[in-house]
XYZ file of C-alpha atoms in Angstrom:
635
model
C 161.518 131.143 92.788
C 157.734 131.001 93.357
C 156.112 127.904 91.902
C 152.565 127.564 90.651
C 150.459 124.894 92.409
C 147.839 123.196 90.245
C 145.040 120.973 91.528
C 144.479 117.625 89.803
C 141.980 114.881 90.575
C 144.136 112.009 89.267
C 147.540 111.258 87.723
C 149.092 108.195 86.076
C 152.898 107.980 86.300
C 155.109 105.333 84.726
C 158.706 104.863 85.817
C 160.711 102.998 83.156
C 164.333 101.994 82.789
C 166.707 99.109 82.488
C 165.907 96.117 84.672
C 168.865 97.109 86.879
C 167.751 100.725 87.337
C 165.529 100.106 90.355
C 162.231 101.067 88.746
C 160.203 98.599 90.825
C 161.662 100.015 94.045
C 161.084 103.571 92.848
C 157.475 102.865 91.953
C 156.877 100.983 95.169
C 158.183 103.862 97.272
C 156.093 106.413 95.366
C 153.069 104.160 95.841
C 153.681 103.745 99.564
C 153.922 107.484 100.095
C 150.723 108.021 98.074
C 148.948 105.477 100.243
C 150.164 107.221 103.403
C 148.956 110.521 101.956
C 145.484 109.039 101.575
C 145.030 108.772 97.811
C 143.183 105.900 96.242
C 145.586 104.066 93.957
C 146.237 101.078 91.720
C 149.589 99.914 90.362
C 150.913 97.883 87.432
C 154.476 96.566 87.770
C 155.849 95.235 84.472
C 159.264 93.615 84.223
C 161.213 91.256 81.951
C 160.876 87.499 82.230
C 164.639 87.018 82.098
C 166.529 87.286 85.379
C 168.906 89.747 83.688
C 167.777 90.748 80.215
C 170.353 92.365 77.881
C 171.160 95.789 79.296
C 169.911 98.752 77.333
C 167.585 96.733 75.083
C 163.829 97.006 74.737
C 163.255 93.437 76.061
C 165.219 94.474 79.158
C 162.970 97.438 80.039
C 161.313 97.322 83.454
C 158.462 99.666 84.336
C 156.137 100.502 87.198
C 152.882 102.376 86.652
C 150.948 103.988 89.482
C 147.549 105.652 89.180
C 146.571 107.746 92.193
C 143.552 109.972 92.697
C 141.351 111.947 95.053
C 138.422 109.618 94.297
C 137.633 105.942 93.898
C 139.531 104.368 90.978
C 139.464 100.850 89.576
C 142.540 100.376 87.378
C 146.182 101.333 87.038
C 145.137 103.487 84.076
C 145.105 103.011 80.325
C 147.833 105.518 79.475
C 150.417 107.418 81.557
C 150.205 111.171 82.020
C 153.895 111.172 82.967
C 156.711 108.937 81.753
C 160.079 108.899 83.509
C 162.476 107.246 81.025
C 165.962 106.383 82.261
C 167.462 105.359 78.884
C 166.646 105.219 75.146
C 165.122 101.739 75.350
C 162.735 102.854 78.094
C 161.642 105.782 75.950
C 161.225 103.675 72.821
C 159.310 100.911 74.608
C 156.815 103.217 76.313
C 156.323 106.325 74.212
C 153.678 104.605 72.098
C 151.420 104.327 75.164
C 151.412 108.071 75.857
C 148.504 110.358 74.968
C 149.200 113.706 73.294
C 150.256 116.301 75.858
C 151.824 113.780 78.244
C 154.949 114.778 80.165
C 158.223 112.946 79.529
C 161.142 113.302 81.932
C 164.136 111.660 80.317
C 167.598 111.002 81.711
C 169.951 112.301 79.013
C 173.035 110.569 80.391
C 172.574 107.220 78.624
C 171.591 108.622 75.229
C 174.887 107.517 73.712
C 175.253 106.077 70.222
C 175.720 102.594 71.653
C 172.518 102.760 73.676
C 170.588 104.438 70.877
C 171.609 101.597 68.548
C 170.485 98.997 71.094
C 167.089 100.677 71.298
C 166.726 100.869 67.525
C 167.070 104.643 67.127
C 168.758 105.886 63.945
C 169.073 109.363 65.413
C 168.892 110.730 68.937
C 165.270 111.887 69.397
C 166.417 114.464 71.945
C 168.461 116.181 69.237
C 165.256 116.767 67.276
C 163.265 118.471 70.031
C 161.517 121.516 68.528
C 162.540 120.469 65.017
C 160.084 119.880 62.189
C 160.844 116.154 62.379
C 160.468 115.997 66.159
C 158.904 112.594 66.913
C 158.242 113.786 70.470
C 156.614 117.025 69.391
C 153.188 116.134 70.790
C 154.605 115.715 74.312
C 156.046 117.991 76.961
C 159.642 116.724 77.093
C 162.080 117.583 79.897
C 165.618 116.320 79.250
C 167.444 116.118 82.588
C 170.870 114.666 83.326
C 169.591 112.631 86.267
C 172.664 110.381 86.369
C 175.188 113.240 86.119
C 173.539 115.263 88.856
C 173.291 112.171 91.060
C 176.995 111.346 90.673
C 177.912 114.945 91.476
C 175.628 115.048 94.507
C 177.039 111.886 96.128
C 180.731 112.234 95.273
C 181.591 113.050 98.895
C 180.852 109.434 99.869
C 183.728 108.033 97.826
C 181.681 105.547 95.791
C 182.753 104.264 92.403
C 181.023 106.001 89.511
C 178.982 102.865 88.867
C 177.750 102.663 92.450
C 177.114 106.401 92.576
C 175.062 106.268 89.367
C 172.841 103.536 90.802
C 171.285 106.140 93.110
C 169.746 107.948 90.126
C 166.403 106.259 90.750
C 166.278 107.986 94.134
C 167.024 111.331 92.460
C 164.106 110.686 90.105
C 161.907 109.674 93.052
C 162.805 112.864 94.893
C 161.974 114.983 91.845
C 158.595 113.297 91.277
C 157.852 113.445 94.990
C 158.308 117.220 94.844
C 156.217 117.556 91.683
C 153.238 115.749 93.219
C 153.546 116.711 96.862
C 154.374 113.248 98.187
C 155.530 112.847 101.788
C 159.249 112.173 102.170
C 159.634 110.920 105.731
C 158.619 107.350 104.916
C 161.134 106.992 102.081
C 163.932 108.492 104.162
C 163.161 106.055 106.971
C 162.983 103.168 104.503
C 166.373 103.984 102.984
C 167.929 104.334 106.423
C 166.702 100.857 107.384
C 167.441 99.158 104.089
C 171.068 100.269 103.873
C 171.781 100.522 107.593
C 174.749 98.137 107.304
C 176.359 100.099 104.446
C 176.509 103.728 105.623
C 178.012 105.150 102.414
C 175.294 103.563 100.249
C 172.639 104.684 102.714
C 173.867 108.261 102.768
C 174.280 108.353 98.983
C 170.690 107.247 98.402
C 169.351 109.667 100.983
C 171.364 112.503 99.460
C 170.223 111.638 95.926
C 166.601 111.580 97.067
C 166.857 114.948 98.805
C 168.803 116.445 95.895
C 166.074 115.388 93.476
C 163.497 117.081 95.674
C 165.577 120.244 95.933
C 166.167 120.251 92.167
C 162.406 120.367 91.616
C 162.066 123.139 94.166
C 164.774 125.387 92.658
C 165.029 124.655 88.932
C 163.281 126.674 86.260
C 162.708 123.482 84.250
C 159.658 122.601 86.364
C 157.538 125.612 87.225
C 154.365 123.806 88.310
C 153.796 121.633 91.354
C 150.689 119.450 91.399
C 148.364 118.627 94.266
C 146.101 115.558 94.403
C 144.035 115.595 97.572
C 143.320 112.477 99.656
C 140.414 110.311 98.574
C 137.268 109.903 100.653
C 137.096 106.306 101.863
C 134.927 104.431 104.368
C 136.267 104.718 107.924
C 138.783 102.114 108.964
C 142.461 101.262 109.126
C 144.074 100.996 105.699
C 147.369 99.793 104.313
C 148.775 99.433 100.818
C 148.835 95.760 99.859
C 149.736 93.574 96.887
C 147.603 90.649 95.800
C 150.147 88.007 96.808
C 150.545 89.530 100.263
C 146.771 89.772 100.729
C 146.388 86.171 99.611
C 148.998 85.000 102.115
C 147.220 86.889 104.896
C 143.921 85.339 103.793
C 145.342 81.836 104.094
C 146.583 82.656 107.595
C 143.144 84.028 108.472
C 141.550 80.837 107.131
C 143.748 78.852 109.494
C 142.920 81.084 112.446
C 139.152 81.034 111.832
C 139.121 77.258 111.389
C 141.497 76.557 114.264
C 143.684 74.545 111.907
C 147.447 74.771 111.389
C 148.272 75.860 107.830
C 150.750 73.815 105.818
C 152.101 75.130 102.507
C 153.816 72.679 100.183
C 155.180 74.701 97.285
C 157.822 74.952 94.609
C 158.948 78.489 93.630
C 157.392 79.739 90.392
C 156.722 83.205 88.961
C 154.427 84.967 89.811
C 153.381 82.918 92.860
C 156.672 82.752 94.776
C 155.956 85.730 97.032
C 153.173 83.776 98.759
C 155.727 81.167 99.847
C 158.124 83.910 100.941
C 155.462 85.630 103.040
C 153.957 82.551 104.666
C 157.421 81.392 105.726
C 157.525 84.403 108.083
C 154.454 83.430 110.092
C 155.274 80.399 112.210
C 153.701 82.260 115.122
C 150.302 81.725 113.488
C 150.825 77.991 113.146
C 152.031 78.159 109.542
C 154.504 75.574 108.272
C 156.096 75.989 104.849
C 157.950 73.425 102.779
C 159.907 74.451 99.696
C 159.648 71.118 97.923
C 161.991 69.663 95.314
C 159.321 69.911 92.604
C 155.656 70.764 91.995
C 154.426 67.202 92.526
C 156.187 66.872 95.872
C 154.721 70.189 96.988
C 151.110 69.192 96.412
C 151.725 65.679 97.736
C 153.029 67.078 101.005
C 150.033 69.419 101.242
C 147.601 66.514 100.778
C 149.467 64.585 103.452
C 149.156 67.539 105.794
C 145.405 67.685 105.170
C 145.141 63.961 105.915
C 146.912 64.709 109.188
C 144.396 67.405 110.154
C 145.945 70.598 108.795
C 144.719 73.027 106.169
C 146.861 71.933 103.221
C 147.796 74.582 100.652
C 149.884 74.515 97.497
C 150.761 77.558 95.377
C 151.888 77.659 91.769
C 151.155 78.997 88.284
C 149.683 77.305 85.221
C 152.659 75.045 84.376
C 152.691 73.796 87.966
C 148.966 73.034 87.860
C 149.655 70.741 84.893
C 152.176 68.802 86.981
C 149.907 68.682 90.043
C 146.886 67.350 88.135
C 147.043 63.712 89.234
C 147.637 64.641 92.865
C 144.681 67.051 92.819
C 142.632 64.113 91.551
C 143.863 62.156 94.571
C 142.522 64.919 96.837
C 139.204 64.717 94.983
C 139.087 60.941 95.543
C 140.140 61.052 99.190
C 137.850 64.068 99.755
C 140.321 66.056 101.814
C 140.513 69.856 102.195
C 143.148 71.424 99.935
C 143.591 74.989 98.661
C 145.318 75.089 95.265
C 146.439 78.613 94.345
C 147.095 79.272 90.652
C 148.593 82.720 90.038
C 147.996 82.682 86.299
C 150.536 83.881 83.758
C 150.861 83.864 79.982
C 151.242 80.445 78.371
C 151.404 77.839 77.008
C 154.543 76.123 78.296
C 156.916 78.618 79.920
C 155.100 81.347 77.995
C 155.293 84.807 79.533
C 156.322 84.203 83.174
C 156.075 87.828 84.294
C 152.970 88.804 82.320
C 149.332 88.449 83.277
C 146.670 86.217 81.747
C 143.515 84.407 82.863
C 143.615 81.488 80.473
C 143.661 78.647 83.017
C 139.925 78.611 83.752
C 139.204 75.553 81.629
C 142.310 73.874 83.046
C 140.962 74.492 86.546
C 137.534 73.205 85.554
C 138.512 70.118 83.578
C 142.276 69.612 83.775
C 142.271 66.241 85.535
C 141.569 62.693 84.406
C 138.161 61.248 85.142
C 135.193 63.085 86.604
C 137.084 65.161 89.153
C 135.050 68.297 89.942
C 136.819 71.075 91.836
C 135.273 74.314 93.157
C 136.830 77.479 91.702
C 137.012 80.956 93.225
C 138.671 84.071 91.818
C 139.534 87.429 93.433
C 138.755 90.666 91.607
C 141.412 93.043 92.969
C 144.685 92.885 94.921
C 142.969 93.500 98.263
C 140.183 91.069 97.409
C 142.757 88.262 97.269
C 142.431 88.184 101.068
C 138.689 87.514 101.035
C 139.000 85.016 98.195
C 141.597 83.036 100.159
C 139.354 82.939 103.239
C 136.469 81.775 101.042
C 138.628 79.070 99.446
C 139.558 77.824 102.921
C 135.891 77.856 103.991
C 134.797 75.771 101.036
C 137.729 73.357 101.268
C 137.215 72.624 104.967
C 133.413 72.629 104.981
C 132.955 70.470 101.888
C 136.121 68.302 102.142
C 137.400 69.100 98.703
C 140.326 70.683 96.901
C 139.499 74.252 95.847
C 141.176 76.106 92.994
C 141.908 79.784 93.666
C 142.589 81.623 90.388
C 144.609 84.793 90.882
C 146.834 86.234 88.132
C 150.015 88.221 87.620
C 148.229 91.589 87.526
C 146.560 90.976 90.884
C 149.625 89.301 92.415
C 152.031 92.171 91.779
C 149.599 95.089 91.660
C 148.615 96.965 94.805
C 145.839 99.106 96.229
C 144.719 100.514 99.597
C 143.138 97.722 101.631
C 140.833 98.206 104.583
C 141.985 95.803 107.287
C 138.958 93.752 108.395
C 137.927 93.044 111.948
C 138.646 89.447 112.918
C 135.076 88.966 114.158
C 133.765 89.925 110.704
C 135.470 86.912 109.133
C 133.491 83.664 108.899
C 134.037 80.928 111.427
C 135.020 77.663 109.730
C 134.138 74.433 111.516
C 136.426 71.471 110.702
C 133.893 69.146 112.379
C 136.385 66.327 112.873
C 134.897 62.876 113.250
C 134.587 61.403 116.733
C 134.295 57.713 117.633
C 130.770 56.440 118.120
C 129.677 56.096 121.759
C 128.320 52.639 121.109
C 131.565 51.409 119.551
C 130.018 51.091 116.100
C 132.456 50.712 113.216
C 133.596 54.029 111.746
C 132.302 54.655 108.225
C 134.625 57.304 106.678
C 132.431 57.903 103.631
C 129.187 58.546 105.450
C 128.138 62.100 104.627
C 126.740 65.225 106.209
C 123.242 65.483 104.713
C 123.476 69.271 104.273
C 126.906 69.487 102.621
C 127.499 65.904 101.435
C 130.973 66.206 102.992
C 132.410 62.981 104.314
C 133.815 62.619 107.809
C 137.318 64.025 108.369
C 139.287 61.649 110.577
C 142.984 62.418 111.087
C 145.114 59.351 111.806
C 145.989 58.292 115.313
C 142.500 58.476 116.847
C 141.329 55.186 118.299
C 138.121 53.993 116.703
C 138.588 56.090 113.536
C 140.957 53.791 111.682
C 140.093 53.647 107.976
C 141.445 52.883 104.552
C 142.359 55.713 102.192
C 143.956 56.026 98.763
C 143.364 56.781 95.114
C 141.246 53.758 94.207
C 137.466 54.102 94.021
C 135.719 53.992 97.379
C 132.674 51.979 98.357
C 129.849 54.214 99.501
C 129.935 54.610 103.269
C 132.709 52.189 104.154
C 135.411 53.639 101.922
C 136.644 50.172 101.020
C 138.064 49.629 97.541
C 135.226 49.003 95.112
C 135.126 48.035 91.443
C 131.348 47.741 91.345
C 129.967 49.669 88.308
C 126.855 50.881 90.112
C 128.906 52.097 93.084
C 131.303 53.961 90.801
C 128.400 55.712 89.099
C 126.966 56.622 92.498
C 130.265 57.991 93.829
C 130.967 60.031 90.695
C 127.518 61.609 90.927
C 127.862 62.159 94.669
C 131.183 63.976 94.352
C 129.640 66.213 91.671
C 126.540 66.795 93.798
C 128.773 67.823 96.712
C 130.403 70.532 94.609
C 127.007 71.610 93.278
C 125.740 71.841 96.871
C 128.241 74.675 97.522
C 125.930 76.985 95.567
C 123.425 76.730 98.435
C 125.880 78.624 100.665
C 126.570 81.481 98.233
C 124.946 84.910 98.593
C 122.894 86.385 95.721
C 124.933 88.010 92.987
C 125.275 91.788 93.085
C 123.951 93.330 89.877
C 125.310 96.821 89.226
C 122.485 98.292 87.120
C 121.916 101.843 88.428
C 119.040 102.758 86.105
C 117.380 99.355 86.067
C 116.758 99.825 82.344
C 119.935 98.384 80.851
C 119.636 95.915 77.983
C 123.337 95.058 77.985
C 125.069 93.095 80.755
C 128.851 92.869 81.106
C 129.848 89.651 82.877
C 133.397 89.185 84.155
C 135.619 87.288 86.546
C 138.987 87.851 88.175
C 141.133 90.878 87.479
C 138.927 92.168 84.645
C 136.758 93.710 87.378
C 138.612 97.041 87.306
C 138.674 97.565 83.517
C 135.053 96.403 83.193
C 133.911 98.723 85.980
C 135.843 101.641 84.478
C 134.440 100.912 81.014
C 130.890 100.823 82.381
C 131.479 104.130 84.180
C 132.461 105.754 80.898
C 129.389 104.453 79.100
C 127.102 105.649 81.885
C 128.806 109.034 82.023
C 128.014 109.451 78.327
C 124.330 108.903 79.154
C 123.742 105.236 78.341
C 122.614 102.261 80.420
C 124.722 99.177 81.076
C 124.731 96.549 83.835
C 127.673 94.706 85.355
C 127.985 91.398 87.229
C 131.278 89.971 88.426
C 131.750 86.343 89.447
C 133.808 85.187 92.408
C 132.527 81.603 92.196
C 133.121 79.908 88.853
C 132.345 76.351 89.941
C 129.649 76.004 90.916
C 128.082 79.092 89.397
C 125.798 81.043 91.765
C 122.201 79.820 91.669
C 120.789 83.090 90.341
C 123.251 83.576 87.460
C 120.996 82.013 84.825
C 118.000 84.183 85.727
C 120.180 87.306 85.667
C 121.659 86.502 82.266
C 118.220 85.980 80.731
C 117.054 89.442 81.851
C 119.325 91.155 79.330
C 119.229 91.280 75.538
C 123.016 91.267 75.140
C 125.766 89.757 77.315
C 129.416 90.715 76.896
C 132.151 88.651 78.564
C 135.579 90.382 78.585
C 138.473 88.018 79.330
C 142.245 87.824 78.989
C 141.868 84.565 77.080
C 140.110 83.391 73.923
C 136.676 83.049 75.517
C 136.709 80.463 78.289
C 133.998 81.841 80.594
C 131.831 82.771 77.612
C 132.110 79.154 76.410
C 130.981 77.836 79.805
C 128.131 80.344 80.075
C 126.876 79.617 76.564
C 126.953 75.861 77.222
C 125.312 76.034 80.648
C 122.659 78.697 80.127
C 122.150 78.721 76.334
C 122.555 82.511 76.170
C 124.294 84.227 73.265
C 127.185 85.552 75.351
C 129.695 87.456 73.250
C 133.379 87.511 74.098
C 135.742 90.464 74.234
C 139.102 88.750 74.228
C 142.732 89.877 74.362
C 145.797 87.872 75.323
C 148.562 90.481 75.277
C 150.080 89.810 78.690
C 148.604 93.123 79.862
C 145.353 94.131 81.579
C 142.413 95.115 79.398
C 142.041 98.842 78.700
C 138.973 100.618 79.986
C 138.640 102.878 76.928
C 138.648 99.922 74.536
C 136.101 98.092 76.668
C 133.864 101.147 76.752
C 133.840 101.199 72.937
C 132.896 97.515 72.812
C 130.121 98.058 75.348
C 128.902 101.074 73.397
C 128.597 99.001 70.203
C 126.449 96.429 72.031
C 124.256 99.148 73.552
C 123.738 100.578 70.070
C 122.688 97.143 68.764
C 120.434 96.340 71.705
C 118.616 99.680 71.754
C 118.724 100.547 68.053
C 120.395 103.897 68.691
C 123.609 105.673 67.834
C 126.069 105.696 70.729
C 128.562 108.537 71.129
C 130.988 108.211 74.020
C 132.745 111.525 73.420
C 130.847 113.040 76.356
C 132.857 110.743 78.639
C 136.214 112.365 77.946
C 137.408 112.223 81.545
C 139.179 108.963 82.222
C 136.803 107.358 84.694
C 139.101 104.597 85.886
């Protein structure tokens, strides 16, 4: 039958099911094919903290949201246009996020009384479709027996019913691929490689995928196929990349551009573990990885590697940073390069291991005993994790200091198209190792470069560079142990001045203020970049002025930040915490920064941010603000 083809500029799809239903794989494959097609995209994987949550329950629901478009987008989207729900719990957990008119494709197979009870349904909502009490009446619902059709399609391969049913995610992927015109060759090749050693499983998944596509092509249930054209992007070579993968590549690039071997000392922790997994594959680039017995051993080994002349790195999340605190202080005292990656998650304690948060800023700033200043950098998007890692390596090596890199779960697991940079465009990083004096003068390990205040870096084993090192206070210049009060005061101030000196190397902040007349500034850091940018787009589309500044460097702050803040009547600081950056900004610059704060384990929503910005614009300009003109979701 002839199908109608409808043009769309953007779509948000959420795949949801039990944590064993393969939703992350399904979403990842759909994302990869969208990237190959040329759409701009952002993703939001969301999965349970438990390794195997109770099957069929709401806490056990795993989902993957992908937003793809024919234009530049900034977030994974506030609300899905399409929900694919594989069981009652997936429907119950996600239906509240859907706007009126959204499409729901639901697998009817698991809507049994047992599963309905687990999900908290008193009655099967599919039985009420079209009824006066239809709770799904505001949506376009398509009940489809995805599991039954999958089992029927793959029965020739002799699999057990359980194994056959596991291919239902590929049936769903095939159906959605048909609906939105996704390429299929990449997924077919992927499945052939992934299951090459198990031919029956390979053929079953391939058959399920193709059957799902053919079902969309032939059924009368879906009469419209949608087309989202490729996005216009700057010329270059692109790939889809997650934040953790980009960060790993950035650390490798930091090693290459500095000429230093990279050593990672790490203990596996969600959501940072993928960095360890990836770096372990790259021995060819001089990368050595150690999966240590605990967090303290991991950072200790990394500091030892830096002492030996490598670029030491340790990766963790907030709980691991707490354990590494004393060792990071040792790196401050010994003034050795060290990159400390904190992929933030919900806390405190074990908290929400698989959910995002950015509540470790004050921990990064102050979470060590004594005056132990540490530079802090933060990426703003998954692809930007690469550049942030290179910058962290630059600062660590140039200024002989540990550097805290604050990513988070949203950036780590989310993905976007990333333009692969040219190697020559990356900064060269000079380790500037110490060399023995020609006149045989005694080596002074705590003499400093006058421009950076960095001390000499002298790996062991070089004749003439022997020196004492450790965690006790150093005498200025000689590095000998010193208990002199005046020397301690001098060294504390010098270490702080060295961190402050980093601001001299930072470029001016980019102020996004198109009209130049805005009275409201939105200041952010980290992964709030996308929601803030999308919120500002909505406000501007409705005809109002707002400015945006996003910080990569949080310690030290850029030199021009204070002047920028004072140019605006109102400053809003959105954060996924209770107001940590706003506290620092208020204390440092004495501006009345106002916080917009949520700690829900989820990214901020652009629509909510736009409303908050609109209220501030109304206050600052003494006008009524109506954002209804910005009905299109500019995200």
